[in-house]
PDB file of C-alpha atoms in Angstrom:
ATOM      1  CA  MET A 148      60.198 153.224  63.973  1.00 83.00           C
ATOM      2  CA  LYS A 149      63.371 153.635  63.400  1.00 88.00           C
ATOM      3  CA  LEU A 150      65.490 156.508  64.737  1.00 88.00           C
ATOM      4  CA  ARG A 151      68.394 157.587  62.737  1.00 88.00           C
ATOM      5  CA  ARG A 152      69.315 160.248  65.636  1.00 89.00           C
ATOM      6  CA  ALA A 153      68.058 159.945  69.582  1.00 90.00           C
ATOM      7  CA  ILE A 154      64.198 161.932  70.390  1.00 91.00           C
ATOM      8  CA  PRO A 155      64.977 165.027  72.073  1.00 94.00           C
ATOM      9  CA  LYS A 156      62.902 165.119  75.950  1.00 93.00           C
ATOM     10  CA  THR A 157      64.170 168.988  76.761  1.00 94.00           C
ATOM     11  CA  LEU A 158      65.514 171.754  75.196  1.00 93.00           C
ATOM     12  CA  ASN A 159      69.392 169.980  76.937  1.00 94.00           C
ATOM     13  CA  ASP A 160      69.125 167.694  74.649  1.00 95.00           C
ATOM     14  CA  ILE A 161      69.360 169.821  71.332  1.00 95.00           C
ATOM     15  CA  SER A 162      72.938 170.343  70.064  1.00 96.00           C
ATOM     16  CA  VAL A 163      74.296 173.551  68.202  1.00 96.00           C
ATOM     17  CA  GLU A 164      73.702 170.949  65.194  1.00 95.00           C
ATOM     18  CA  ASP A 165      70.577 170.091  65.413  1.00 95.00           C
ATOM     19  CA  TYR A 166      69.454 173.330  67.035  1.00 94.00           C
ATOM     20  CA  LEU A 167      71.079 174.971  63.462  1.00 95.00           C
ATOM     21  CA  TYR A 168      69.325 172.025  61.174  1.00 94.00           C
ATOM     22  CA  ILE A 169      66.014 172.295  61.963  1.00 92.00           C
ATOM     23  CA  LYS A 170      65.921 176.914  62.352  1.00 92.00           C
ATOM     24  CA  ASN A 171      67.263 176.332  58.971  1.00 93.00           C
ATOM     25  CA  ILE A 172      64.802 173.598  57.771  1.00 93.00           C
ATOM     26  CA  MET A 173      62.452 175.919  59.232  1.00 90.00           C
ATOM     27  CA  ASN A 174      63.542 179.568  57.735  1.00 92.00           C
ATOM     28  CA  VAL A 175      63.092 177.697  53.696  1.00 94.00           C
ATOM     29  CA  TYR A 176      60.100 176.336  53.969  1.00 93.00           C
ATOM     30  CA  LYS A 177      57.991 178.344  56.279  1.00 89.00           C
ATOM     31  CA  GLU A 178      55.556 178.718  54.780  1.00 89.00           C
ATOM     32  CA  ASP A 179      55.074 174.403  53.958  1.00 91.00           C
ATOM     33  CA  ASP A 180      53.853 172.303  57.392  1.00 87.00           C
ATOM     34  CA  ASN A 181      54.188 169.545  54.514  1.00 89.00           C
ATOM     35  CA  GLU A 182      58.083 169.954  53.957  1.00 91.00           C
ATOM     36  CA  ILE A 183      58.794 170.715  58.009  1.00 89.00           C
ATOM     37  CA  LEU A 184      57.798 167.779  58.768  1.00 88.00           C
ATOM     38  CA  LYS A 185      59.457 165.862  55.210  1.00 89.00           C
ATOM     39  CA  GLN A 186      62.005 167.247  56.555  1.00 92.00           C
ATOM     40  CA  MET A 187      62.104 166.529  59.928  1.00 90.00           C
ATOM     41  CA  THR A 188      61.490 163.654  59.113  1.00 90.00           C
ATOM     42  CA  LYS A 189      64.004 162.668  57.363  1.00 90.00           C
ATOM     43  CA  TYR A 190      65.835 164.097  59.905  1.00 92.00           C
ATOM     44  CA  TYR A 191      64.852 162.344  63.131  1.00 91.00           C
ATOM     45  CA  PHE A 192      63.778 158.873  61.556  1.00 89.00           C
ATOM     46  CA  GLU A 193      64.390 156.324  59.048  1.00 87.00           C
ATOM     47  CA  GLU A 194      60.765 155.238  58.431  1.00 88.00           C
ATOM     48  CA  SER A 195      57.684 155.906  60.854  1.00 87.00           C
ATOM     49  CA  SER A 196      53.978 155.789  60.552  1.00 89.00           C
ATOM     50  CA  ILE A 197      52.766 159.421  60.014  1.00 87.00           C
ATOM     51  CA  LYS A 198      51.150 159.494  63.151  1.00 90.00           C
ATOM     52  CA  GLU A 199      53.792 158.697  64.755  1.00 88.00           C
ATOM     53  CA  SER A 200      56.322 161.197  63.525  1.00 87.00           C
ATOM     54  CA  SER A 201      54.064 164.329  63.251  1.00 87.00           C
ATOM     55  CA  GLN A 202      53.836 164.035  67.401  1.00 90.00           C
ATOM     56  CA  ILE A 203      57.048 163.803  67.923  1.00 89.00           C
ATOM     57  CA  ILE A 204      58.375 166.552  65.756  1.00 88.00           C
ATOM     58  CA  SER A 205      55.870 168.602  67.458  1.00 89.00           C
ATOM     59  CA  THR A 206      56.660 167.769  69.937  1.00 90.00           C
ATOM     60  CA  ILE A 207      60.561 168.628  69.979  1.00 89.00           C
ATOM     61  CA  LEU A 208      59.336 172.294  68.025  1.00 88.00           C
ATOM     62  CA  ASP A 209      57.019 172.558  71.464  1.00 91.00           C
ATOM     63  CA  ILE A 210      60.620 171.993  73.449  1.00 93.00           C
ATOM     64  CA  PHE A 211      61.798 175.433  71.742  1.00 89.00           C
ATOM     65  CA  THR A 212      59.329 177.277  73.490  1.00 90.00           C
ATOM     66  CA  THR A 213      60.491 176.550  77.164  1.00 90.00           C
ATOM     67  CA  GLU A 214      62.311 178.832  78.650  1.00 90.00           C
ATOM     68  CA  PRO A 215      66.308 177.919  78.276  1.00 92.00           C
ATOM     69  CA  ARG A 216      68.108 178.103  82.020  1.00 92.00           C
ATOM     70  CA  PHE A 217      71.581 180.266  81.973  1.00 93.00           C
ATOM     71  CA  ILE A 218      74.682 177.862  82.259  1.00 95.00           C
ATOM     72  CA  GLN A 219      77.690 179.479  84.094  1.00 95.00           C
ATOM     73  CA  ARG A 220      79.910 176.694  82.962  1.00 96.00           C
ATOM     74  CA  PHE A 221      79.530 172.910  81.839  1.00 96.00           C
ATOM     75  CA  GLU A 222      81.359 170.004  81.205  1.00 96.00           C
ATOM     76  CA  TYR A 223      82.025 168.132  77.922  1.00 96.00           C
ATOM     77  CA  ARG A 224      84.441 165.923  77.442  1.00 95.00           C
ATOM     78  CA  ASP A 225      85.958 165.774  80.199  1.00 95.00           C
ATOM     79  CA  VAL A 226      85.876 170.000  80.047  1.00 96.00           C
ATOM     80  CA  GLU A 227      85.168 172.519  82.214  1.00 97.00           C
ATOM     81  CA  TYR A 228      84.056 174.327  80.397  1.00 97.00           C
ATOM     82  CA  GLY A 229      82.451 178.763  82.291  1.00 97.00           C
ATOM     83  CA  PHE A 230      81.243 182.064  80.942  1.00 96.00           C
ATOM     84  CA  ILE A 231      83.024 184.834  80.499  1.00 94.00           C
ATOM     85  CA  PRO A 232      83.009 185.609  84.293  1.00 93.00           C
ATOM     86  CA  ASN A 233      84.137 189.826  84.259  1.00 90.00           C
ATOM     87  CA  LEU A 234      82.461 191.061  80.920  1.00 85.00           C
ATOM     88  CA  GLU A 235      83.684 194.588  81.636  1.00 86.00           C
ATOM     89  CA  GLU A 236      87.214 193.051  81.200  1.00 90.00           C
ATOM     90  CA  ILE A 237      87.019 191.611  77.634  1.00 89.00           C
ATOM     91  CA  THR A 238      89.770 191.591  75.287  1.00 93.00           C
ATOM     92  CA  THR A 239      89.335 193.878  73.054  1.00 92.00           C
ATOM     93  CA  ALA A 240      90.084 190.749  69.922  1.00 94.00           C
ATOM     94  CA  GLU A 241      86.466 189.277  72.008  1.00 91.00           C
ATOM     95  CA  TYR A 242      84.599 192.287  72.028  1.00 88.00           C
ATOM     96  CA  ILE A 243      84.849 192.889  68.285  1.00 92.00           C
ATOM     97  CA  ASP A 244      84.926 188.667  67.594  1.00 93.00           C
ATOM     98  CA  ILE A 245      81.284 188.920  69.166  1.00 89.00           C
ATOM     99  CA  ASP A 246      80.291 192.092  67.430  1.00 88.00           C
ATOM    100  CA  ASP A 247      81.342 190.203  64.436  1.00 92.00           C
ATOM    101  CA  TYR A 248      79.612 186.722  65.090  1.00 92.00           C
ATOM    102  CA  GLN A 249      76.643 188.149  66.673  1.00 87.00           C
ATOM    103  CA  LYS A 250      75.638 189.807  62.858  1.00 91.00           C
ATOM    104  CA  ASP A 251      74.938 186.378  62.378  1.00 92.00           C
ATOM    105  CA  GLU A 252      72.005 184.442  63.152  1.00 89.00           C
ATOM    106  CA  ASN A 253      74.287 181.289  62.061  1.00 94.00           C
ATOM    107  CA  ALA A 254      78.085 181.763  64.184  1.00 94.00           C
ATOM    108  CA  ILE A 255      76.304 179.857  67.152  1.00 95.00           C
ATOM    109  CA  ALA A 256      78.944 177.970  67.811  1.00 96.00           C
ATOM    110  CA  GLU A 257      82.060 180.862  66.531  1.00 96.00           C
ATOM    111  CA  MET A 258      79.914 182.778  69.331  1.00 94.00           C
ATOM    112  CA  MET A 259      79.743 180.231  72.035  1.00 95.00           C
ATOM    113  CA  ALA A 260      83.336 179.766  71.729  1.00 96.00           C
ATOM    114  CA  ILE A 261      84.918 182.502  72.937  1.00 96.00           C
ATOM    115  CA  LEU A 262      82.412 182.974  75.349  1.00 95.00           C
ATOM    116  CA  TYR A 263      82.854 180.207  77.114  1.00 96.00           C
ATOM    117  CA  ARG A 264      85.999 178.676  76.786  1.00 97.00           C
ATOM    118  CA  PRO A 265      88.286 175.975  79.071  1.00 97.00           C
ATOM    119  CA  ILE A 266      88.642 176.525  82.631  1.00 97.00           C
ATOM    120  CA  GLU A 267      92.023 176.589  83.363  1.00 96.00           C
ATOM    121  CA  VAL A 268      91.986 178.314  87.632  1.00 94.00           C
ATOM    122  CA  LYS A 269      89.291 177.419  89.524  1.00 92.00           C
ATOM    123  CA  ASP A 270      89.017 178.435  93.667  1.00 93.00           C
ATOM    124  CA  LYS A 271      86.988 177.291  96.354  1.00 91.00           C
ATOM    125  CA  LYS A 272      84.746 179.955  96.415  1.00 91.00           C
ATOM    126  CA  GLY A 273      83.570 179.243  92.727  1.00 87.00           C
ATOM    127  CA  ASN A 274      85.779 181.854  90.856  1.00 93.00           C
ATOM    128  CA  TYR A 275      87.845 180.958  87.786  1.00 96.00           C
ATOM    129  CA  LYS A 276      89.709 182.321  84.742  1.00 95.00           C
ATOM    130  CA  LEU A 277      89.327 180.376  81.507  1.00 96.00           C
ATOM    131  CA  LYS A 278      91.802 180.158  79.191  1.00 96.00           C
ATOM    132  CA  GLN A 279      93.561 183.049  77.305  1.00 95.00           C
ATOM    133  CA  TYR A 280      91.850 184.294  74.019  1.00 95.00           C
ATOM    134  CA  LYS A 281      93.893 184.051  71.310  1.00 94.00           C
ATOM    135  CA  GLY A 282      90.604 183.849  68.321  1.00 93.00           C
ATOM    136  CA  THR A 283      88.300 180.786  67.786  1.00 93.00           C
ATOM    137  CA  THR A 284      89.930 177.660  65.665  1.00 95.00           C
ATOM    138  CA  TYR A 285      87.884 174.964  63.957  1.00 96.00           C
ATOM    139  CA  GLU A 286      88.663 172.701  66.859  1.00 96.00           C
ATOM    140  CA  GLU A 287      86.699 174.773  69.514  1.00 96.00           C
ATOM    141  CA  ILE A 288      84.165 175.492  66.594  1.00 97.00           C
ATOM    142  CA  GLU A 289      82.889 172.372  65.936  1.00 97.00           C
ATOM    143  CA  LEU A 290      83.094 170.512  69.404  1.00 97.00           C
ATOM    144  CA  MET A 291      80.336 173.811  70.289  1.00 97.00           C
ATOM    145  CA  LYS A 292      78.350 171.784  67.697  1.00 97.00           C
ATOM    146  CA  LYS A 293      78.066 168.942  69.751  1.00 97.00           C
ATOM    147  CA  VAL A 294      77.395 171.191  72.588  1.00 97.00           C
ATOM    148  CA  SER A 295      73.325 171.820  73.761  1.00 96.00           C
ATOM    149  CA  VAL A 296      71.731 174.839  72.441  1.00 96.00           C
ATOM    150  CA  GLU A 297      70.554 175.602  75.365  1.00 95.00           C
ATOM    151  CA  ILE A 298      73.472 176.521  77.318  1.00 96.00           C
ATOM    152  CA  TYR A 299      73.591 179.184  74.106  1.00 94.00           C
ATOM    153  CA  LEU A 300      70.052 179.346  73.999  1.00 93.00           C
ATOM    154  CA  GLY A 301      70.918 180.885  78.235  1.00 92.00           C
ATOM    155  CA  ALA A 302      73.283 183.294  77.252  1.00 90.00           C
ATOM    156  CA  MET A 303      71.743 185.097  75.438  1.00 86.00           C
ATOM    157  CA  VAL A 304      68.764 185.464  77.185  1.00 82.00           C
ATOM    158  CA  PHE A 305      70.931 186.464  80.354  1.00 72.00           C
ATOM    159  CA  PHE A 306      72.691 190.250  77.867  1.00 66.00           C
ATOM    160  CA  TRP A 307      68.829 189.678  76.948  1.00 60.00           C
ATOM    161  CA  GLU A 308      67.684 190.455  80.423  1.00 59.00           C
ATOM    162  CA  LEU A 309      71.512 192.813  81.205  1.00 49.00           C
ATOM    163  CA  ASN A 310      70.940 194.698  78.650  1.00 51.00           C
ATOM    164  CA  ASN A 311      67.084 195.425  79.228  1.00 52.00           C
ATOM    165  CA  ASP A 312      68.205 196.141  83.263  1.00 48.00           C
ATOM    166  CA  LEU A 313      70.247 198.523  81.685  1.00 48.00           C
ATOM    167  CA  LEU A 314      68.332 200.555  80.315  1.00 48.00           C
ATOM    168  CA  VAL A 315      65.314 200.768  82.799  1.00 50.00           C
ATOM    169  CA  GLY A 316      69.115 202.157  84.685  1.00 50.00           C
ATOM    170  CA  VAL A 317      69.337 204.557  81.972  1.00 49.00           C
ATOM    171  CA  ASP A 318      66.164 205.927  81.627  1.00 50.00           C
ATOM    172  CA  ILE A 319      65.807 205.860  85.708  1.00 54.00           C
ATOM    173  CA  TYR A 320      69.068 208.126  85.621  1.00 51.00           C
ATOM    174  CA  THR A 321      67.887 210.117  83.285  1.00 57.00           C
ATOM    175  CA  LYS A 322      65.026 211.377  84.680  1.00 60.00           C
ATOM    176  CA  LYS A 323      66.728 211.548  87.630  1.00 59.00           C
ATOM    177  CA  ASP A 324      68.170 214.511  85.747  1.00 54.00           C
ATOM    178  CA  LYS A 325      65.981 215.692  84.533  1.00 58.00           C
ATOM    179  CA  LYS A 326      64.445 216.840  88.128  1.00 57.00           C
ATOM    180  CA  LYS A 327      67.655 218.350  88.694  1.00 55.00           C
TER     181      LYS A 327
END
């Protein structure tokens, strides 16, 4: 067996770029398991037996069933990145760009370049300030394609859970208001 790229063992081992490639294969060939196996094998292996490639591809696809962790800060290429520390204080530009990018399921790196930016200042209590947002650059987007997709997926789970909490809060509030 000769590999083209390292075989991931956890969600953290899969880059945004690899995730987008795999997701595209799954969408294009969703009705054709043989073609999915063929395309994934080409992506990961220079040569392999059918047994080796099918077992490993199955293991890779199983990785996506694990729940991602929310990663607030991470280091990449000697730069520490942080998640927007206070969502109530995001700028209009950040909000508009997040809203635009979330409509495109392939704009993961673009979304990450907004949500995670270099930390400029941090204190001993763990508080930090991010680099000011001035739009996303090609370099930032390309960099975010190389980081772990678990960072993105964890952030999306965070937003999903936040949305659910807000819906429960609104429901409780409206029922309380009706009792008056």
